[in-house]
Amino acid sequence: MTDSQLIREIKDGNVQIYNELMRRYERKILAFIFHMLKNTQMEAIAEDLCNETFYKAYRSLHSFREIEASFSTWLYTIARNTVLSELRKNKSVQVSLEQSGLTPHASFDAMPEQAMLRNEKVTMVREAINSLPEKQRSALILREYDQMDYQEIANILGQTVSSVKSLLFRARASVKLQLDPYFSEPIFEESKG
């Protein structure tokens, strides 16, 4: 069954099949919410916010119109708004990735050098993404992690496609600028004498 068929069935009173819609999108929505909460030390509530998203979607399903957006776009919009609402409630919560306990910890003995370098690079990329303004961060996550097209991102963020492209350009440029010193090849000069 397609999303449209499931939604029609649910609107016609077969509410039990809403679980099928949840099953289809739960992992993606949870991952999206988790990424949005990454630098706030609020990752523990990602699952609660995911459940709240699906609850809000269920309660508003009667107002969903496929003509305006796909179900997934509509659902991501609800998830984004739910997270932003929660972040506004807890505005004082600003914690770095290191403080959140999400960085990998290992001694030099326990982990090969390559794995440590890879983890360090992943941490730097996360920090760079987390430092972006909210709309740039959301656009980048939706495009790079969730592989959404520009139109879907525009619908979720309430922007035009050209605005999304601009947000992504600025986000990528900012991340590149932050990471260039770490990923460019160092030039070593031989010491004289």
mmCIF file with all atom_site columns, N, CA and C in Angstrom, residues 121-187:
data_model
loop_
_atom_site.group_PDB
_atom_site.id
_atom_site.type_symbol
_atom_site.label_atom_id
_atom_site.label_alt_id
_atom_site.label_comp_id
_atom_site.label_asym_id
_atom_site.label_entity_id
_atom_site.label_seq_id
_atom_site.pdbx_PDB_ins_code
_atom_site.Cartn_x
_atom_site.Cartn_y
_atom_site.Cartn_z
_atom_site.occupancy
_atom_site.B_iso_or_equiv
_atom_site.pdbx_formal_charge
_atom_site.auth_seq_id
_atom_site.auth_comp_id
_atom_site.auth_asym_id
_atom_site.auth_atom_id
_atom_site.pdbx_PDB_model_num
ATOM 1   N N  . LYS A 1 121 ? 37.961 12.900 13.030 1.00 0.00 ? 121 LYS A N  1
ATOM 2   C CA . LYS A 1 121 ? 37.417 13.632 11.884 1.00 0.00 ? 121 LYS A CA 1
ATOM 3   C C  . LYS A 1 121 ? 35.895 13.698 11.964 1.00 0.00 ? 121 LYS A C  1
ATOM 4   N N  . VAL A 1 122 ? 35.265 12.592 12.332 1.00 0.00 ? 122 VAL A N  1
ATOM 5   C CA . VAL A 1 122 ? 33.805 12.572 12.470 1.00 0.00 ? 122 VAL A CA 1
ATOM 6   C C  . VAL A 1 122 ? 33.367 13.582 13.522 1.00 0.00 ? 122 VAL A C  1
ATOM 7   N N  . THR A 1 123 ? 34.080 13.643 14.625 1.00 0.00 ? 123 THR A N  1
ATOM 8   C CA . THR A 1 123 ? 33.761 14.593 15.691 1.00 0.00 ? 123 THR A CA 1
ATOM 9   C C  . THR A 1 123 ? 33.893 16.024 15.197 1.00 0.00 ? 123 THR A C  1
ATOM 10  N N  . MET A 1 124 ? 34.950 16.302 14.434 1.00 0.00 ? 124 MET A N  1
ATOM 11  C CA . MET A 1 124 ? 35.140 17.652 13.903 1.00 0.00 ? 124 MET A CA 1
ATOM 12  C C  . MET A 1 124 ? 34.026 18.032 12.936 1.00 0.00 ? 124 MET A C  1
ATOM 13  N N  . VAL A 1 125 ? 33.616 17.095 12.100 1.00 0.00 ? 125 VAL A N  1
ATOM 14  C CA . VAL A 1 125 ? 32.525 17.359 11.153 1.00 0.00 ? 125 VAL A CA 1
ATOM 15  C C  . VAL A 1 125 ? 31.239 17.625 11.920 1.00 0.00 ? 125 VAL A C  1
ATOM 16  N N  . ARG A 1 126 ? 30.957 16.815 12.935 1.00 0.00 ? 126 ARG A N  1
ATOM 17  C CA . ARG A 1 126 ? 29.749 17.026 13.748 1.00 0.00 ? 126 ARG A CA 1
ATOM 18  C C  . ARG A 1 126 ? 29.768 18.400 14.402 1.00 0.00 ? 126 ARG A C  1
ATOM 19  N N  . GLU A 1 127 ? 30.907 18.768 14.953 1.00 0.00 ? 127 GLU A N  1
ATOM 20  C CA . GLU A 1 127 ? 31.009 20.074 15.611 1.00 0.00 ? 127 GLU A CA 1
ATOM 21  C C  . GLU A 1 127 ? 30.788 21.202 14.611 1.00 0.00 ? 127 GLU A C  1
ATOM 22  N N  . ALA A 1 128 ? 31.345 21.040 13.415 1.00 0.00 ? 128 ALA A N  1
ATOM 23  C CA . ALA A 1 128 ? 31.169 22.066 12.385 1.00 0.00 ? 128 ALA A CA 1
ATOM 24  C C  . ALA A 1 128 ? 29.696 22.185 11.996 1.00 0.00 ? 128 ALA A C  1
ATOM 25  N N  . ILE A 1 129 ? 29.026 21.056 11.831 1.00 0.00 ? 129 ILE A N  1
ATOM 26  C CA . ILE A 1 129 ? 27.599 21.075 11.474 1.00 0.00 ? 129 ILE A CA 1
ATOM 27  C C  . ILE A 1 129 ? 26.775 21.649 12.622 1.00 0.00 ? 129 ILE A C  1
ATOM 28  N N  . ASN A 1 130 ? 27.106 21.262 13.845 1.00 0.00 ? 130 ASN A N  1
ATOM 29  C CA . ASN A 1 130 ? 26.357 21.750 15.011 1.00 0.00 ? 130 ASN A CA 1
ATOM 30  C C  . ASN A 1 130 ? 26.504 23.253 15.207 1.00 0.00 ? 130 ASN A C  1
ATOM 31  N N  . SER A 1 131 ? 27.585 23.843 14.716 1.00 0.00 ? 131 SER A N  1
ATOM 32  C CA . SER A 1 131 ? 27.802 25.277 14.900 1.00 0.00 ? 131 SER A CA 1
ATOM 33  C C  . SER A 1 131 ? 27.038 26.123 13.876 1.00 0.00 ? 131 SER A C  1
ATOM 34  N N  . LEU A 1 132 ? 26.432 25.473 12.887 1.00 0.00 ? 132 LEU A N  1
ATOM 35  C CA . LEU A 1 132 ? 25.695 26.206 11.867 1.00 0.00 ? 132 LEU A CA 1
ATOM 36  C C  . LEU A 1 132 ? 24.407 26.790 12.432 1.00 0.00 ? 132 LEU A C  1
ATOM 37  N N  . PRO A 1 133 ? 23.934 27.884 11.837 1.00 0.00 ? 133 PRO A N  1
ATOM 38  C CA . PRO A 1 133 ? 22.602 28.386 12.214 1.00 0.00 ? 133 PRO A CA 1
ATOM 39  C C  . PRO A 1 133 ? 21.551 27.303 11.938 1.00 0.00 ? 133 PRO A C  1
ATOM 40  N N  . GLU A 1 134 ? 20.447 27.355 12.641 1.00 0.00 ? 134 GLU A N  1
ATOM 41  C CA . GLU A 1 134 ? 19.451 26.274 12.616 1.00 0.00 ? 134 GLU A CA 1
ATOM 42  C C  . GLU A 1 134 ? 18.981 25.912 11.215 1.00 0.00 ? 134 GLU A C  1
ATOM 43  N N  . LYS A 1 135 ? 18.623 26.884 10.403 1.00 0.00 ? 135 LYS A N  1
ATOM 44  C CA . LYS A 1 135 ? 18.097 26.571 9.074  1.00 0.00 ? 135 LYS A CA 1
ATOM 45  C C  . LYS A 1 135 ? 19.161 25.938 8.185  1.00 0.00 ? 135 LYS A C  1
ATOM 46  N N  . GLN A 1 136 ? 20.391 26.427 8.274  1.00 0.00 ? 136 GLN A N  1
ATOM 47  C CA . GLN A 1 136 ? 21.471 25.826 7.494  1.00 0.00 ? 136 GLN A CA 1
ATOM 48  C C  . GLN A 1 136 ? 21.714 24.391 7.949  1.00 0.00 ? 136 GLN A C  1
ATOM 49  N N  . ARG A 1 137 ? 21.728 24.187 9.261  1.00 0.00 ? 137 ARG A N  1
ATOM 50  C CA . ARG A 1 137 ? 21.941 22.848 9.814  1.00 0.00 ? 137 ARG A CA 1
ATOM 51  C C  . ARG A 1 137 ? 20.834 21.892 9.374  1.00 0.00 ? 137 ARG A C  1
ATOM 52  N N  . SER A 1 138 ? 19.591 22.337 9.472  1.00 0.00 ? 138 SER A N  1
ATOM 53  C CA . SER A 1 138 ? 18.461 21.491 9.064  1.00 0.00 ? 138 SER A CA 1
ATOM 54  C C  . SER A 1 138 ? 18.547 21.148 7.579  1.00 0.00 ? 138 SER A C  1
ATOM 55  N N  . ALA A 1 139 ? 18.827 22.143 6.761  1.00 0.00 ? 139 ALA A N  1
ATOM 56  C CA . ALA A 1 139 ? 18.920 21.908 5.318  1.00 0.00 ? 139 ALA A CA 1
ATOM 57  C C  . ALA A 1 139 ? 20.031 20.910 5.003  1.00 0.00 ? 139 ALA A C  1
ATOM 58  N N  . LEU A 1 140 ? 21.178 21.078 5.646  1.00 0.00 ? 140 LEU A N  1
ATOM 59  C CA . LEU A 1 140 ? 22.311 20.184 5.400  1.00 0.00 ? 140 LEU A CA 1
ATOM 60  C C  . LEU A 1 140 ? 22.006 18.754 5.854  1.00 0.00 ? 140 LEU A C  1
ATOM 61  N N  . ILE A 1 141 ? 21.395 18.609 7.003  1.00 0.00 ? 141 ILE A N  1
ATOM 62  C CA . ILE A 1 141 ? 21.040 17.276 7.509  1.00 0.00 ? 141 ILE A CA 1
ATOM 63  C C  . ILE A 1 141 ? 20.033 16.609 6.575  1.00 0.00 ? 141 ILE A C  1
ATOM 64  N N  . LEU A 1 142 ? 19.015 17.347 6.168  1.00 0.00 ? 142 LEU A N  1
ATOM 65  C CA . LEU A 1 142 ? 17.999 16.768 5.289  1.00 0.00 ? 142 LEU A CA 1
ATOM 66  C C  . LEU A 1 142 ? 18.591 16.370 3.937  1.00 0.00 ? 142 LEU A C  1
ATOM 67  N N  . ARG A 1 143 ? 19.522 17.158 3.438  1.00 0.00 ? 143 ARG A N  1
ATOM 68  C CA . ARG A 1 143 ? 20.106 16.870 2.128  1.00 0.00 ? 143 ARG A CA 1
ATOM 69  C C  . ARG A 1 143 ? 21.147 15.750 2.208  1.00 0.00 ? 143 ARG A C  1
ATOM 70  N N  . GLU A 1 144 ? 22.084 15.859 3.135  1.00 0.00 ? 144 GLU A N  1
ATOM 71  C CA . GLU A 1 144 ? 23.214 14.932 3.170  1.00 0.00 ? 144 GLU A CA 1
ATOM 72  C C  . GLU A 1 144 ? 22.912 13.631 3.917  1.00 0.00 ? 144 GLU A C  1
ATOM 73  N N  . TYR A 1 145 ? 22.167 13.698 4.991  1.00 0.00 ? 145 TYR A N  1
ATOM 74  C CA . TYR A 1 145 ? 21.875 12.493 5.770  1.00 0.00 ? 145 TYR A CA 1
ATOM 75  C C  . TYR A 1 145 ? 20.603 11.793 5.297  1.00 0.00 ? 145 TYR A C  1
ATOM 76  N N  . ASP A 1 146 ? 19.569 12.591 4.996  1.00 0.00 ? 146 ASP A N  1
ATOM 77  C CA . ASP A 1 146 ? 18.294 12.003 4.610  1.00 0.00 ? 146 ASP A CA 1
ATOM 78  C C  . ASP A 1 146 ? 18.097 11.947 3.100  1.00 0.00 ? 146 ASP A C  1
ATOM 79  N N  . GLN A 1 147 ? 19.063 12.478 2.341  1.00 0.00 ? 147 GLN A N  1
ATOM 80  C CA . GLN A 1 147 ? 19.065 12.401 0.876  1.00 0.00 ? 147 GLN A CA 1
ATOM 81  C C  . GLN A 1 147 ? 17.793 12.960 0.248  1.00 0.00 ? 147 GLN A C  1
ATOM 82  N N  . MET A 1 148 ? 17.277 14.047 0.797  1.00 0.00 ? 148 MET A N  1
ATOM 83  C CA . MET A 1 148 ? 16.069 14.662 0.244  1.00 0.00 ? 148 MET A CA 1
ATOM 84  C C  . MET A 1 148 ? 16.428 15.595 -0.896 1.00 0.00 ? 148 MET A C  1
ATOM 85  N N  . ASP A 1 149 ? 15.473 15.787 -1.813 1.00 0.00 ? 149 ASP A N  1
ATOM 86  C CA . ASP A 1 149 ? 15.727 16.731 -2.902 1.00 0.00 ? 149 ASP A CA 1
ATOM 87  C C  . ASP A 1 149 ? 15.393 18.145 -2.426 1.00 0.00 ? 149 ASP A C  1
ATOM 88  N N  . TYR A 1 150 ? 15.786 19.122 -3.243 1.00 0.00 ? 150 TYR A N  1
ATOM 89  C CA . TYR A 1 150 ? 15.642 20.529 -2.855 1.00 0.00 ? 150 TYR A CA 1
ATOM 90  C C  . TYR A 1 150 ? 14.190 20.917 -2.588 1.00 0.00 ? 150 TYR A C  1
ATOM 91  N N  . GLN A 1 151 ? 13.267 20.400 -3.394 1.00 0.00 ? 151 GLN A N  1
ATOM 92  C CA . GLN A 1 151 ? 11.863 20.755 -3.223 1.00 0.00 ? 151 GLN A CA 1
ATOM 93  C C  . GLN A 1 151 ? 11.322 20.248 -1.889 1.00 0.00 ? 151 GLN A C  1
ATOM 94  N N  . GLU A 1 152 ? 11.673 19.021 -1.523 1.00 0.00 ? 152 GLU A N  1
ATOM 95  C CA . GLU A 1 152 ? 11.224 18.481 -0.234 1.00 0.00 ? 152 GLU A CA 1
ATOM 96  C C  . GLU A 1 152 ? 11.775 19.310 0.922  1.00 0.00 ? 152 GLU A C  1
ATOM 97  N N  . ILE A 1 153 ? 13.048 19.661 0.831  1.00 0.00 ? 153 ILE A N  1
ATOM 98  C CA . ILE A 1 153 ? 13.668 20.471 1.888  1.00 0.00 ? 153 ILE A CA 1
ATOM 99  C C  . ILE A 1 153 ? 12.989 21.828 1.962  1.00 0.00 ? 153 ILE A C  1
ATOM 100 N N  . ALA A 1 154 ? 12.722 22.418 0.803  1.00 0.00 ? 154 ALA A N  1
ATOM 101 C CA . ALA A 1 154 ? 12.040 23.716 0.766  1.00 0.00 ? 154 ALA A CA 1
ATOM 102 C C  . ALA A 1 154 ? 10.679 23.635 1.445  1.00 0.00 ? 154 ALA A C  1
ATOM 103 N N  . ASN A 1 155 ? 9.943  22.564 1.184  1.00 0.00 ? 155 ASN A N  1
ATOM 104 C CA . ASN A 1 155 ? 8.626  22.399 1.807  1.00 0.00 ? 155 ASN A CA 1
ATOM 105 C C  . ASN A 1 155 ? 8.739  22.249 3.314  1.00 0.00 ? 155 ASN A C  1
ATOM 106 N N  . ILE A 1 156 ? 9.713  21.487 3.769  1.00 0.00 ? 156 ILE A N  1
ATOM 107 C CA . ILE A 1 156 ? 9.887  21.261 5.209  1.00 0.00 ? 156 ILE A CA 1
ATOM 108 C C  . ILE A 1 156 ? 10.290 22.540 5.925  1.00 0.00 ? 156 ILE A C  1
ATOM 109 N N  . LEU A 1 157 ? 11.209 23.295 5.313  1.00 0.00 ? 157 LEU A N  1
ATOM 110 C CA . LEU A 1 157 ? 11.726 24.501 5.960  1.00 0.00 ? 157 LEU A CA 1
ATOM 111 C C  . LEU A 1 157 ? 10.874 25.742 5.694  1.00 0.00 ? 157 LEU A C  1
ATOM 112 N N  . GLY A 1 158 ? 9.876  25.593 4.810  1.00 0.00 ? 158 GLY A N  1
ATOM 113 C CA . GLY A 1 158 ? 9.044  26.748 4.474  1.00 0.00 ? 158 GLY A CA 1
ATOM 114 C C  . GLY A 1 158 ? 9.819  27.784 3.673  1.00 0.00 ? 158 GLY A C  1
ATOM 115 N N  . GLN A 1 159 ? 10.692 27.325 2.795  1.00 0.00 ? 159 GLN A N  1
ATOM 116 C CA . GLN A 1 159 ? 11.554 28.191 1.983  1.00 0.00 ? 159 GLN A CA 1
ATOM 117 C C  . GLN A 1 159 ? 11.313 27.907 0.511  1.00 0.00 ? 159 GLN A C  1
ATOM 118 N N  . THR A 1 160 ? 11.893 28.732 -0.345 1.00 0.00 ? 160 THR A N  1
ATOM 119 C CA . THR A 1 160 ? 11.880 28.444 -1.773 1.00 0.00 ? 160 THR A CA 1
ATOM 120 C C  . THR A 1 160 ? 13.050 27.524 -2.090 1.00 0.00 ? 160 THR A C  1
ATOM 121 N N  . VAL A 1 161 ? 13.019 26.905 -3.257 1.00 0.00 ? 161 VAL A N  1
ATOM 122 C CA . VAL A 1 161 ? 14.111 26.024 -3.667 1.00 0.00 ? 161 VAL A CA 1
ATOM 123 C C  . VAL A 1 161 ? 15.409 26.815 -3.766 1.00 0.00 ? 161 VAL A C  1
ATOM 124 N N  . SER A 1 162 ? 15.341 28.033 -4.298 1.00 0.00 ? 162 SER A N  1
ATOM 125 C CA . SER A 1 162 ? 16.565 28.836 -4.407 1.00 0.00 ? 162 SER A CA 1
ATOM 126 C C  . SER A 1 162 ? 17.108 29.209 -3.027 1.00 0.00 ? 162 SER A C  1
ATOM 127 N N  . SER A 1 163 ? 16.227 29.432 -2.066 1.00 0.00 ? 163 SER A N  1
ATOM 128 C CA . SER A 1 163 ? 16.672 29.715 -0.693 1.00 0.00 ? 163 SER A CA 1
ATOM 129 C C  . SER A 1 163 ? 17.357 28.490 -0.092 1.00 0.00 ? 163 SER A C  1
ATOM 130 N N  . VAL A 1 164 ? 16.818 27.312 -0.365 1.00 0.00 ? 164 VAL A N  1
ATOM 131 C CA . VAL A 1 164 ? 17.421 26.075 0.128  1.00 0.00 ? 164 VAL A CA 1
ATOM 132 C C  . VAL A 1 164 ? 18.813 25.898 -0.472 1.00 0.00 ? 164 VAL A C  1
ATOM 133 N N  . LYS A 1 165 ? 18.936 26.147 -1.766 1.00 0.00 ? 165 LYS A N  1
ATOM 134 C CA . LYS A 1 165 ? 20.243 26.038 -2.414 1.00 0.00 ? 165 LYS A CA 1
ATOM 135 C C  . LYS A 1 165 ? 21.233 27.010 -1.786 1.00 0.00 ? 165 LYS A C  1
ATOM 136 N N  . SER A 1 166 ? 20.759 28.206 -1.486 1.00 0.00 ? 166 SER A N  1
ATOM 137 C CA . SER A 1 166 ? 21.604 29.208 -0.841 1.00 0.00 ? 166 SER A CA 1
ATOM 138 C C  . SER A 1 166 ? 21.999 28.765 0.566  1.00 0.00 ? 166 SER A C  1
ATOM 139 N N  . LEU A 1 167 ? 21.023 28.245 1.320  1.00 0.00 ? 167 LEU A N  1
ATOM 140 C CA . LEU A 1 167 ? 21.314 27.741 2.670  1.00 0.00 ? 167 LEU A CA 1
ATOM 141 C C  . LEU A 1 167 ? 22.362 26.638 2.617  1.00 0.00 ? 167 LEU A C  1
ATOM 142 N N  . LEU A 1 168 ? 22.200 25.716 1.671  1.00 0.00 ? 168 LEU A N  1
ATOM 143 C CA . LEU A 1 168 ? 23.147 24.607 1.542  1.00 0.00 ? 168 LEU A CA 1
ATOM 144 C C  . LEU A 1 168 ? 24.526 25.105 1.123  1.00 0.00 ? 168 LEU A C  1
ATOM 145 N N  . PHE A 1 169 ? 24.561 26.066 0.217  1.00 0.00 ? 169 PHE A N  1
ATOM 146 C CA . PHE A 1 169 ? 25.848 26.621 -0.221 1.00 0.00 ? 169 PHE A CA 1
ATOM 147 C C  . PHE A 1 169 ? 26.570 27.252 0.971  1.00 0.00 ? 169 PHE A C  1
ATOM 148 N N  . ARG A 1 170 ? 25.852 28.071 1.737  1.00 0.00 ? 170 ARG A N  1
ATOM 149 C CA . ARG A 1 170 ? 26.467 28.733 2.898  1.00 0.00 ? 170 ARG A CA 1
ATOM 150 C C  . ARG A 1 170 ? 26.867 27.710 3.968  1.00 0.00 ? 170 ARG A C  1
ATOM 151 N N  . ALA A 1 171 ? 26.018 26.697 4.176  1.00 0.00 ? 171 ALA A N  1
ATOM 152 C CA . ALA A 1 171 ? 26.333 25.669 5.179  1.00 0.00 ? 171 ALA A CA 1
ATOM 153 C C  . ALA A 1 171 ? 27.598 24.909 4.786  1.00 0.00 ? 171 ALA A C  1
ATOM 154 N N  . ARG A 1 172 ? 27.669 24.482 3.538  1.00 0.00 ? 172 ARG A N  1
ATOM 155 C CA . ARG A 1 172 ? 28.848 23.733 3.079  1.00 0.00 ? 172 ARG A CA 1
ATOM 156 C C  . ARG A 1 172 ? 30.102 24.603 3.132  1.00 0.00 ? 172 ARG A C  1
ATOM 157 N N  . ALA A 1 173 ? 29.964 25.862 2.728  1.00 0.00 ? 173 ALA A N  1
ATOM 158 C CA . ALA A 1 173 ? 31.112 26.768 2.754  1.00 0.00 ? 173 ALA A CA 1
ATOM 159 C C  . ALA A 1 173 ? 31.603 26.970 4.189  1.00 0.00 ? 173 ALA A C  1
ATOM 160 N N  . SER A 1 174 ? 30.666 27.113 5.104  1.00 0.00 ? 174 SER A N  1
ATOM 161 C CA . SER A 1 174 ? 31.028 27.306 6.512  1.00 0.00 ? 174 SER A CA 1
ATOM 162 C C  . SER A 1 174 ? 31.718 26.068 7.082  1.00 0.00 ? 174 SER A C  1
ATOM 163 N N  . VAL A 1 175 ? 31.157 24.895 6.788  1.00 0.00 ? 175 VAL A N  1
ATOM 164 C CA . VAL A 1 175 ? 31.765 23.648 7.273  1.00 0.00 ? 175 VAL A CA 1
ATOM 165 C C  . VAL A 1 175 ? 33.152 23.479 6.671  1.00 0.00 ? 175 VAL A C  1
ATOM 166 N N  . LYS A 1 176 ? 33.288 23.757 5.380  1.00 0.00 ? 176 LYS A N  1
ATOM 167 C CA . LYS A 1 176 ? 34.590 23.634 4.711  1.00 0.00 ? 176 LYS A CA 1
ATOM 168 C C  . LYS A 1 176 ? 35.601 24.589 5.341  1.00 0.00 ? 176 LYS A C  1
ATOM 169 N N  . LEU A 1 177 ? 35.177 25.830 5.578  1.00 0.00 ? 177 LEU A N  1
ATOM 170 C CA . LEU A 1 177 ? 36.062 26.825 6.182  1.00 0.00 ? 177 LEU A CA 1
ATOM 171 C C  . LEU A 1 177 ? 36.523 26.371 7.563  1.00 0.00 ? 177 LEU A C  1
ATOM 172 N N  . GLN A 1 178 ? 35.608 25.804 8.337  1.00 0.00 ? 178 GLN A N  1
ATOM 173 C CA . GLN A 1 178 ? 35.968 25.340 9.676  1.00 0.00 ? 178 GLN A CA 1
ATOM 174 C C  . GLN A 1 178 ? 36.906 24.137 9.646  1.00 0.00 ? 178 GLN A C  1
ATOM 175 N N  . LEU A 1 179 ? 36.748 23.289 8.623  1.00 0.00 ? 179 LEU A N  1
ATOM 176 C CA . LEU A 1 179 ? 37.505 22.039 8.582  1.00 0.00 ? 179 LEU A CA 1
ATOM 177 C C  . LEU A 1 179 ? 38.795 22.124 7.767  1.00 0.00 ? 179 LEU A C  1
ATOM 178 N N  . ASP A 1 180 ? 38.929 23.142 6.924  1.00 0.00 ? 180 ASP A N  1
ATOM 179 C CA . ASP A 1 180 ? 40.130 23.256 6.089  1.00 0.00 ? 180 ASP A CA 1
ATOM 180 C C  . ASP A 1 180 ? 41.439 23.149 6.863  1.00 0.00 ? 180 ASP A C  1
ATOM 181 N N  . PRO A 1 181 ? 41.569 23.821 8.000  1.00 0.00 ? 181 PRO A N  1
ATOM 182 C CA . PRO A 1 181 ? 42.854 23.718 8.717  1.00 0.00 ? 181 PRO A CA 1
ATOM 183 C C  . PRO A 1 181 ? 43.183 22.286 9.172  1.00 0.00 ? 181 PRO A C  1
ATOM 184 N N  . TYR A 1 182 ? 42.180 21.470 9.361  1.00 0.00 ? 182 TYR A N  1
ATOM 185 C CA . TYR A 1 182 ? 42.403 20.113 9.864  1.00 0.00 ? 182 TYR A CA 1
ATOM 186 C C  . TYR A 1 182 ? 42.619 19.089 8.757  1.00 0.00 ? 182 TYR A C  1
ATOM 187 N N  . PHE A 1 183 ? 42.063 19.350 7.584  1.00 0.00 ? 183 PHE A N  1
ATOM 188 C CA . PHE A 1 183 ? 42.109 18.354 6.537  1.00 0.00 ? 183 PHE A CA 1
ATOM 189 C C  . PHE A 1 183 ? 43.066 18.682 5.392  1.00 0.00 ? 183 PHE A C  1
ATOM 190 N N  . SER A 1 184 ? 43.651 19.873 5.408  1.00 0.00 ? 184 SER A N  1
ATOM 191 C CA . SER A 1 184 ? 44.630 20.188 4.370  1.00 0.00 ? 184 SER A CA 1
ATOM 192 C C  . SER A 1 184 ? 45.963 19.546 4.752  1.00 0.00 ? 184 SER A C  1
ATOM 193 N N  . GLU A 1 185 ? 46.735 19.214 3.757  1.00 0.00 ? 185 GLU A N  1
ATOM 194 C CA . GLU A 1 185 ? 48.016 18.553 3.987  1.00 0.00 ? 185 GLU A CA 1
ATOM 195 C C  . GLU A 1 185 ? 49.005 19.544 4.585  1.00 0.00 ? 185 GLU A C  1
ATOM 196 N N  . PRO A 1 186 ? 49.609 19.222 5.715  1.00 0.00 ? 186 PRO A N  1
ATOM 197 C CA . PRO A 1 186 ? 50.592 20.117 6.295  1.00 0.00 ? 186 PRO A CA 1
ATOM 198 C C  . PRO A 1 186 ? 51.881 20.100 5.475  1.00 0.00 ? 186 PRO A C  1
ATOM 199 N N  . ILE A 1 187 ? 52.512 21.250 5.403  1.00 0.00 ? 187 ILE A N  1
ATOM 200 C CA . ILE A 1 187 ? 53.780 21.354 4.694  1.00 0.00 ? 187 ILE A CA 1
ATOM 201 C C  . ILE A 1 187 ? 54.870 21.483 5.744  1.00 0.00 ? 187 ILE A C  1
#
